[in-house]
Amino acid sequence: MKNSTALSAISRQQLYDIIRASKKITDTYKKQDISEIRFAFEGLQKAVKAVDTEMLEGRWHMLWAEMLMRLTNDAVEGRTVKTMEDAGRVAESMADNINYLKAKFGLKHGRTQESDSAVSDAFRNQLAKVFDDYFTMQQALAEDEAGTAVDAAKQTLNTLKAVDMKLLTGDDHIEWMKKSKEIEKILTDAAQAKTLESLRESFSLLSQQLIEAAKRFGSMGPAPFYILNCPMAFDGSGANWLQQNEQTRNPYLGQMMLKCGGVTGTIPPTTISKEEDR
């Protein structure tokens, strides 16, 4: 079998059919209807089976052998899910495999015209409340106030749980579903922390997640978010955090070295659309 340097137009179209089928699953998941979700996974299985392996030569053939196994497993399991929790787990696996498919086959990355690209202002407004509580936690840690920081962590957790993921579609929905679970676990640990040290460790993990979330989904407000770094945090390992201004208030070293660190980047504010601002 000869090596092919280019993926044929037919094969490329068949792979995009799989991506469209996966998008149908993420959209259907929002409806929380198990029967519709199962049916959507049937569509994925059909799209996977429709790929003509004879059209895939050389490295494409070997790559597809791996993807065929991964996506078939997702489709078969998805067709028989019995709970929304199981459906979410399989949908996450599928999303990871679709991203892998795009990367390995050089398919179009990011958002296409066929994907839901707009993050609604309604979602961003809910997410903004999570950031507000996060900033309260950041200030408390900068002041070495463990009790206040724990209370802020509990409040942030409650606010996070109130964010409606149904306001998101497509890849954004899947990404937030995964990220919110990670953030929830971090905040649960922070809410049970007994020392400033453990609180700060949780806050570092939380900051990483929220920096990524702000970059992905946008931030609301009149000013940018500032990304700051303390190179001395955690015995010189360093750590990032977010602030609403440039005046360094270090949550990792607190009052001992409040001004240690500085701004390394910004996340610009997202303008609220006129239609949703009325």
Short mmCIF file of C-alpha atoms in Angstrom, two decimals:
data_model
loop_
_atom_site.label_atom_id
_atom_site.label_comp_id
_atom_site.label_asym_id
_atom_site.label_seq_id
_atom_site.Cartn_x
_atom_site.Cartn_y
_atom_site.Cartn_z
CA MET A 1 0.00 0.00 0.00
CA LYS A 2 1.56 3.27 -1.07
CA ASN A 3 1.91 6.32 1.14
CA SER A 4 -0.54 9.09 0.38
CA THR A 5 0.47 12.62 1.29
CA ALA A 6 -3.01 14.05 0.87
CA LEU A 7 -6.34 12.90 2.21
CA SER A 8 -8.79 12.36 -0.65
CA ALA A 9 -11.78 14.66 -0.97
CA ILE A 10 -14.15 11.72 -0.52
CA SER A 11 -12.45 10.55 2.67
CA ARG A 12 -12.32 14.08 4.01
CA GLN A 13 -16.06 14.47 3.44
CA GLN A 14 -16.76 11.17 5.20
CA LEU A 15 -14.75 12.29 8.21
CA TYR A 16 -16.60 15.58 8.31
CA ASP A 17 -19.83 13.56 8.32
CA ILE A 18 -18.59 11.99 11.55
CA ILE A 19 -17.92 15.43 13.02
CA ARG A 20 -21.44 16.53 12.07
CA ALA A 21 -22.86 13.40 13.70
CA SER A 22 -20.93 14.17 16.88
CA LYS A 23 -22.30 17.70 16.91
CA LYS A 24 -25.80 16.26 16.68
CA ILE A 25 -25.07 14.27 19.84
CA THR A 26 -23.88 17.32 21.78
CA ASP A 27 -26.93 19.29 20.67
CA THR A 28 -29.29 16.44 21.54
CA TYR A 29 -27.70 16.01 24.95
CA LYS A 30 -29.02 19.45 25.89
CA LYS A 31 -32.59 18.14 25.62
CA GLN A 32 -31.92 15.56 28.33
CA ASP A 33 -33.91 12.94 26.39
CA ILE A 34 -32.30 9.50 26.60
CA SER A 35 -34.12 8.09 23.57
CA GLU A 36 -33.02 10.98 21.36
CA ILE A 37 -29.46 10.69 22.62
CA ARG A 38 -29.39 6.98 21.80
CA PHE A 39 -30.72 7.75 18.33
CA ALA A 40 -28.03 10.39 17.82
CA PHE A 41 -25.35 7.85 18.75
CA GLU A 42 -26.85 5.53 16.13
CA GLY A 43 -26.19 8.30 13.63
CA LEU A 44 -22.58 8.45 14.75
CA GLN A 45 -22.21 4.70 14.32
CA LYS A 46 -23.61 4.90 10.79
CA ALA A 47 -21.23 7.73 9.90
CA VAL A 48 -18.27 5.76 11.23
CA LYS A 49 -19.28 2.64 9.30
CA ALA A 50 -19.69 4.70 6.11
CA VAL A 51 -15.99 5.55 5.95
CA ASP A 52 -14.48 3.68 3.00
CA THR A 53 -11.24 2.24 4.33
CA GLU A 54 -10.14 1.40 0.78
CA MET A 55 -9.91 5.12 0.11
CA LEU A 56 -7.48 5.56 3.00
CA GLU A 57 -3.92 4.74 2.09
CA GLY A 58 -0.63 4.65 3.96
CA ARG A 59 -0.57 6.52 7.23
CA TRP A 60 -4.23 7.52 6.86
CA HIS A 61 -5.23 3.86 6.92
CA MET A 62 -3.25 3.21 10.11
CA LEU A 63 -4.62 6.31 11.80
CA TRP A 64 -8.16 5.37 10.89
CA ALA A 65 -7.78 1.89 12.38
CA GLU A 66 -7.23 3.51 15.76
CA MET A 67 -10.05 6.03 15.35
CA LEU A 68 -12.44 3.34 14.13
CA MET A 69 -12.00 1.44 17.38
CA ARG A 70 -12.36 4.54 19.57
CA LEU A 71 -15.42 5.98 17.86
CA THR A 72 -17.14 2.63 17.46
CA ASN A 73 -16.78 2.04 21.20
CA ASP A 74 -18.36 5.44 21.88
CA ALA A 75 -21.20 4.83 19.44
CA VAL A 76 -22.01 1.34 20.70
CA GLU A 77 -21.97 2.43 24.33
CA GLY A 78 -23.95 5.57 23.54
CA ARG A 79 -26.72 3.59 21.85
CA THR A 80 -27.43 1.74 25.10
CA VAL A 81 -27.00 4.42 27.78
CA LYS A 82 -29.63 4.31 30.51
CA THR A 83 -28.92 7.47 32.50
CA MET A 84 -27.98 11.06 31.73
CA GLU A 85 -24.82 10.58 33.79
CA ASP A 86 -23.75 7.73 31.49
CA ALA A 87 -24.72 9.78 28.44
CA GLY A 88 -22.55 12.66 29.65
CA ARG A 89 -19.59 10.39 30.26
CA VAL A 90 -19.81 8.85 26.78
CA ALA A 91 -20.32 12.28 25.21
CA GLU A 92 -17.12 13.49 26.90
CA SER A 93 -15.19 10.50 25.57
CA MET A 94 -16.60 11.14 22.11
CA ALA A 95 -15.62 14.82 22.23
CA ASP A 96 -12.05 13.90 23.13
CA ASN A 97 -11.92 11.39 20.28
CA ILE A 98 -13.38 13.88 17.79
CA ASN A 99 -10.70 16.40 18.75
CA TYR A 100 -8.09 13.68 18.27
CA LEU A 101 -9.61 12.88 14.87
CA LYS A 102 -9.39 16.52 13.80
CA ALA A 103 -5.79 16.79 14.95
CA LYS A 104 -4.53 13.58 13.38
CA PHE A 105 -6.29 14.02 10.03
CA GLY A 106 -5.60 17.73 9.70
CA LEU A 107 -9.27 18.62 9.69
CA LYS A 108 -10.49 22.09 10.45
CA HIS A 109 -9.86 23.01 14.07
CA GLY A 110 -11.88 25.22 16.32
CA ARG A 111 -15.27 26.51 15.42
CA THR A 112 -16.66 26.13 11.94
CA GLN A 113 -19.76 27.55 10.34
CA GLU A 114 -21.46 24.26 11.12
CA SER A 115 -20.80 24.54 14.84
CA ASP A 116 -22.48 26.75 17.37
CA SER A 117 -19.82 29.39 17.85
CA ALA A 118 -21.63 32.02 19.89
CA VAL A 119 -21.42 31.90 23.67
CA SER A 120 -24.57 33.61 24.88
CA ASP A 121 -24.41 36.68 27.08
CA ALA A 122 -26.84 34.91 29.43
CA PHE A 123 -24.20 32.25 30.07
CA ARG A 124 -21.44 34.83 30.42
CA ASN A 125 -23.49 36.76 32.97
CA GLN A 126 -23.89 33.61 35.06
CA LEU A 127 -20.20 32.82 34.72
CA ALA A 128 -19.35 36.40 35.76
CA LYS A 129 -20.91 35.69 39.17
CA VAL A 130 -18.51 32.77 39.59
CA PHE A 131 -15.61 35.14 38.92
CA ASP A 132 -17.01 37.67 41.41
CA ASP A 133 -16.93 35.03 44.15
CA TYR A 134 -13.48 33.90 43.03
CA PHE A 135 -12.19 37.47 43.44
CA THR A 136 -13.60 37.53 46.98
CA MET A 137 -11.62 34.38 47.71
CA GLN A 138 -8.49 35.91 46.17
CA GLN A 139 -8.76 39.00 48.36
CA ALA A 140 -9.29 36.90 51.48
CA LEU A 141 -6.17 34.85 50.80
CA ALA A 142 -4.17 38.01 50.15
CA GLU A 143 -5.23 39.16 53.62
CA ASP A 144 -4.47 35.75 55.22
CA GLU A 145 -8.14 35.39 56.17
CA ALA A 146 -8.65 31.61 56.06
CA GLY A 147 -12.23 31.66 57.35
CA THR A 148 -13.35 34.26 54.83
CA ALA A 149 -11.60 32.35 52.04
CA VAL A 150 -13.41 29.12 52.98
CA ASP A 151 -16.74 30.96 53.00
CA ALA A 152 -15.91 32.41 49.57
CA ALA A 153 -15.06 28.94 48.27
CA LYS A 154 -18.44 27.66 49.47
CA GLN A 155 -20.21 30.59 47.83
CA THR A 156 -18.28 30.10 44.58
CA LEU A 157 -19.29 26.44 44.59
CA ASN A 158 -22.97 27.33 44.99
CA THR A 159 -22.72 29.93 42.23
CA LEU A 160 -20.99 27.45 39.94
CA LYS A 161 -23.77 24.90 40.42
CA ALA A 162 -26.31 27.54 39.38
CA VAL A 163 -24.67 28.08 35.98
CA ASP A 164 -26.99 26.65 33.31
CA MET A 165 -24.93 24.60 30.88
CA LYS A 166 -27.99 24.33 28.61
CA LEU A 167 -27.22 27.88 27.53
CA LEU A 168 -24.23 26.45 25.63
CA THR A 169 -24.23 24.36 22.48
CA GLY A 170 -21.85 22.15 20.55
CA ASP A 171 -18.21 22.02 21.59
CA ASP A 172 -18.75 24.80 24.14
CA HIS A 173 -21.34 22.69 25.96
CA ILE A 174 -19.06 19.66 26.16
CA GLU A 175 -16.07 21.77 27.21
CA TRP A 176 -17.98 23.47 30.02
CA MET A 177 -19.45 20.16 31.18
CA LYS A 178 -15.92 18.82 31.65
CA LYS A 179 -14.45 22.00 33.10
CA SER A 180 -17.28 22.63 35.56
CA LYS A 181 -16.80 19.14 37.02
CA GLU A 182 -13.12 19.85 37.57
CA ILE A 183 -13.85 23.24 39.13
CA GLU A 184 -16.54 21.74 41.37
CA LYS A 185 -14.09 19.18 42.75
CA ILE A 186 -11.47 21.86 43.45
CA LEU A 187 -14.00 24.08 45.23
CA THR A 188 -15.34 21.17 47.26
CA ASP A 189 -11.82 20.53 48.53
CA ALA A 190 -11.31 24.24 49.22
CA ALA A 191 -14.57 24.46 51.16
CA GLN A 192 -13.30 21.71 53.47
CA ALA A 193 -9.77 23.07 53.86
CA LYS A 194 -8.41 23.48 57.38
CA THR A 195 -5.28 25.53 56.68
CA LEU A 196 -4.21 28.49 54.59
CA GLU A 197 -1.67 26.26 52.87
CA SER A 198 -4.26 23.80 51.59
CA LEU A 199 -6.57 26.66 50.63
CA ARG A 200 -3.83 28.22 48.54
CA GLU A 201 -3.09 24.93 46.83
CA SER A 202 -6.76 24.63 45.86
CA PHE A 203 -6.83 28.28 44.80
CA SER A 204 -3.90 27.69 42.44
CA LEU A 205 -5.77 24.84 40.74
CA LEU A 206 -8.94 26.93 40.65
CA SER A 207 -7.07 29.84 39.06
CA GLN A 208 -5.72 27.61 36.29
CA GLN A 209 -9.23 26.43 35.45
CA LEU A 210 -10.81 29.88 35.54
CA ILE A 211 -8.09 31.46 33.43
CA GLU A 212 -8.82 28.83 30.78
CA ALA A 213 -12.57 29.38 31.17
CA ALA A 214 -12.25 33.16 30.78
CA LYS A 215 -10.18 32.72 27.63
CA ARG A 216 -12.63 30.19 26.18
CA PHE A 217 -15.99 31.69 27.12
CA GLY A 218 -15.19 35.36 27.60
CA SER A 219 -15.52 37.64 30.61
CA MET A 220 -18.11 40.27 31.39
CA GLY A 221 -17.41 43.66 32.88
CA PRO A 222 -16.09 47.08 32.01
CA ALA A 223 -12.41 46.15 32.37
CA PRO A 224 -10.14 43.24 31.46
CA PHE A 225 -9.12 40.44 33.77
CA TYR A 226 -5.44 40.60 34.64
CA ILE A 227 -3.36 37.42 34.81
CA LEU A 228 -0.70 37.69 37.50
CA ASN A 229 2.15 35.37 38.43
CA CYS A 230 4.07 34.84 41.64
CA PRO A 231 7.41 33.15 40.87
CA MET A 232 8.04 32.36 44.55
CA ALA A 233 4.80 30.52 45.28
CA PHE A 234 5.01 26.89 46.38
CA ASP A 235 8.76 26.86 47.02
CA GLY A 236 9.63 28.53 43.74
CA SER A 237 7.31 26.51 41.50
CA GLY A 238 5.30 29.65 40.78
CA ALA A 239 1.56 30.11 40.38
CA ASN A 240 -0.90 32.29 38.47
CA TRP A 241 -4.09 34.01 39.51
CA LEU A 242 -6.64 36.52 38.22
CA GLN A 243 -7.40 40.04 39.40
CA GLN A 244 -9.68 42.84 38.26
CA ASN A 245 -6.86 45.38 38.46
CA GLU A 246 -3.08 45.62 38.10
CA GLN A 247 -2.29 46.27 41.75
CA THR A 248 -0.62 43.05 42.90
CA ARG A 249 -2.27 41.47 45.94
CA ASN A 250 -0.61 38.09 46.22
CA PRO A 251 -3.00 35.33 47.39
CA TYR A 252 -0.19 32.79 47.81
CA LEU A 253 2.20 34.71 50.06
CA GLY A 254 -0.38 37.00 51.63
CA GLN A 255 0.63 39.85 53.92
CA MET A 256 4.18 38.54 54.19
CA MET A 257 4.92 39.46 50.53
CA LEU A 258 1.72 41.07 49.30
CA LYS A 259 3.32 42.81 46.32
CA CYS A 260 5.36 39.84 45.06
CA GLY A 261 4.67 39.08 41.40
CA GLY A 262 3.07 41.02 38.61
CA VAL A 263 0.92 41.05 35.51
CA THR A 264 1.81 38.60 32.75
CA GLY A 265 -1.25 38.96 30.54
CA THR A 266 -4.81 40.20 30.18
CA ILE A 267 -8.16 38.79 29.09
CA PRO A 268 -10.23 41.54 27.43
CA PRO A 269 -13.86 42.07 28.47
CA THR A 270 -16.65 40.77 26.26
CA THR A 271 -19.16 43.35 25.10
CA ILE A 272 -22.77 42.52 25.90
CA SER A 273 -24.85 42.34 22.75
CA LYS A 274 -27.48 45.04 22.32
CA GLU A 275 -30.29 42.50 21.96
CA GLU A 276 -29.59 40.87 25.33
CA ASP A 277 -28.84 44.16 27.08
CA ARG A 278 -32.31 45.50 26.58
#
